[in-house]
Amino acid sequence: ARGFWVTVAGDGLPYCGPPWRIDGGGWSLRRAAPRLGEDTDAVLGEWAGYGGDRIAALRAEGVVA
């Protein structure tokens, strides 16, 4: 009744709502939490500097999802 639980379009899972309420603005839920492995390529490629072949090898070995 107080709107504590919110959902993201296309996700359907409940997430905790805003930690505060301010009339006319404030908090919003922009996107759903990433799924397992959803950001793996970006993290390994951009942050760790691994190439596509190395990421594919790690995935084939079962090291990453």
Short mmCIF file of C-alpha atoms in Angstrom, two decimals:
data_model
loop_
_atom_site.label_atom_id
_atom_site.label_comp_id
_atom_site.label_asym_id
_atom_site.label_seq_id
_atom_site.Cartn_x
_atom_site.Cartn_y
_atom_site.Cartn_z
CA ALA A 1 0.00 0.00 0.00
CA ARG A 2 2.96 2.34 0.58
CA GLY A 3 4.68 1.52 -2.71
CA PHE A 4 7.73 -0.12 -1.17
CA TRP A 5 8.03 -2.75 -3.90
CA VAL A 6 8.57 -1.61 -7.49
CA THR A 7 9.07 -3.48 -10.77
CA VAL A 8 11.03 -2.67 -13.92
CA ALA A 9 9.33 -2.91 -17.30
CA GLY A 10 10.14 -6.25 -18.92
CA ASP A 11 11.58 -7.78 -15.75
CA GLY A 12 8.55 -8.40 -13.55
CA LEU A 13 10.63 -9.06 -10.43
CA PRO A 14 10.03 -6.98 -7.31
CA TYR A 15 12.77 -4.62 -6.13
CA CYS A 16 12.96 -2.52 -3.00
CA GLY A 17 11.51 0.89 -3.68
CA PRO A 18 12.89 4.31 -2.87
CA PRO A 19 14.66 4.75 0.46
CA TRP A 20 13.03 8.19 0.75
CA ARG A 21 10.08 10.03 -0.74
CA ILE A 22 10.20 13.64 -1.87
CA ASP A 23 7.27 15.33 -3.56
CA GLY A 24 8.02 16.14 -7.18
CA GLY A 25 11.14 14.08 -7.72
CA GLY A 26 13.96 12.14 -6.24
CA TRP A 27 14.61 8.46 -6.64
CA SER A 28 13.73 6.23 -9.61
CA LEU A 29 14.59 2.67 -10.60
CA ARG A 30 16.31 2.99 -13.98
CA ARG A 31 16.99 -0.63 -14.87
CA ALA A 32 16.80 -4.16 -13.53
CA ALA A 33 19.76 -5.81 -11.85
CA PRO A 34 22.01 -7.57 -14.38
CA ARG A 35 21.53 -11.27 -14.93
CA LEU A 36 24.37 -13.69 -14.27
CA GLY A 37 26.98 -13.14 -16.98
CA GLU A 38 25.17 -10.22 -18.59
CA ASP A 39 28.07 -7.80 -18.09
CA THR A 40 30.93 -10.32 -18.18
CA ASP A 41 32.21 -9.35 -21.64
CA ALA A 42 32.18 -5.64 -20.82
CA VAL A 43 33.95 -6.11 -17.48
CA LEU A 44 36.64 -8.44 -18.82
CA GLY A 45 37.11 -6.50 -22.05
CA GLU A 46 36.98 -2.89 -20.89
CA TRP A 47 38.22 -3.16 -17.31
CA ALA A 48 40.60 -6.14 -17.40
CA GLY A 49 41.78 -5.61 -20.99
CA TYR A 50 41.05 -9.16 -22.19
CA GLY A 51 40.42 -9.73 -25.89
CA GLY A 52 37.49 -11.61 -27.37
CA ASP A 53 39.52 -14.79 -27.87
CA ARG A 54 40.64 -14.85 -24.23
CA ILE A 55 37.08 -14.26 -22.98
CA ALA A 56 35.80 -17.06 -25.23
CA ALA A 57 38.51 -19.40 -23.87
CA LEU A 58 37.56 -18.57 -20.27
CA ARG A 59 33.92 -19.22 -21.07
CA ALA A 60 34.76 -22.55 -22.78
CA GLU A 61 36.76 -23.61 -19.71
CA GLY A 62 33.79 -22.76 -17.45
CA VAL A 63 35.71 -20.04 -15.63
CA VAL A 64 33.09 -17.35 -16.39
CA ALA A 65 29.40 -17.51 -17.24
#
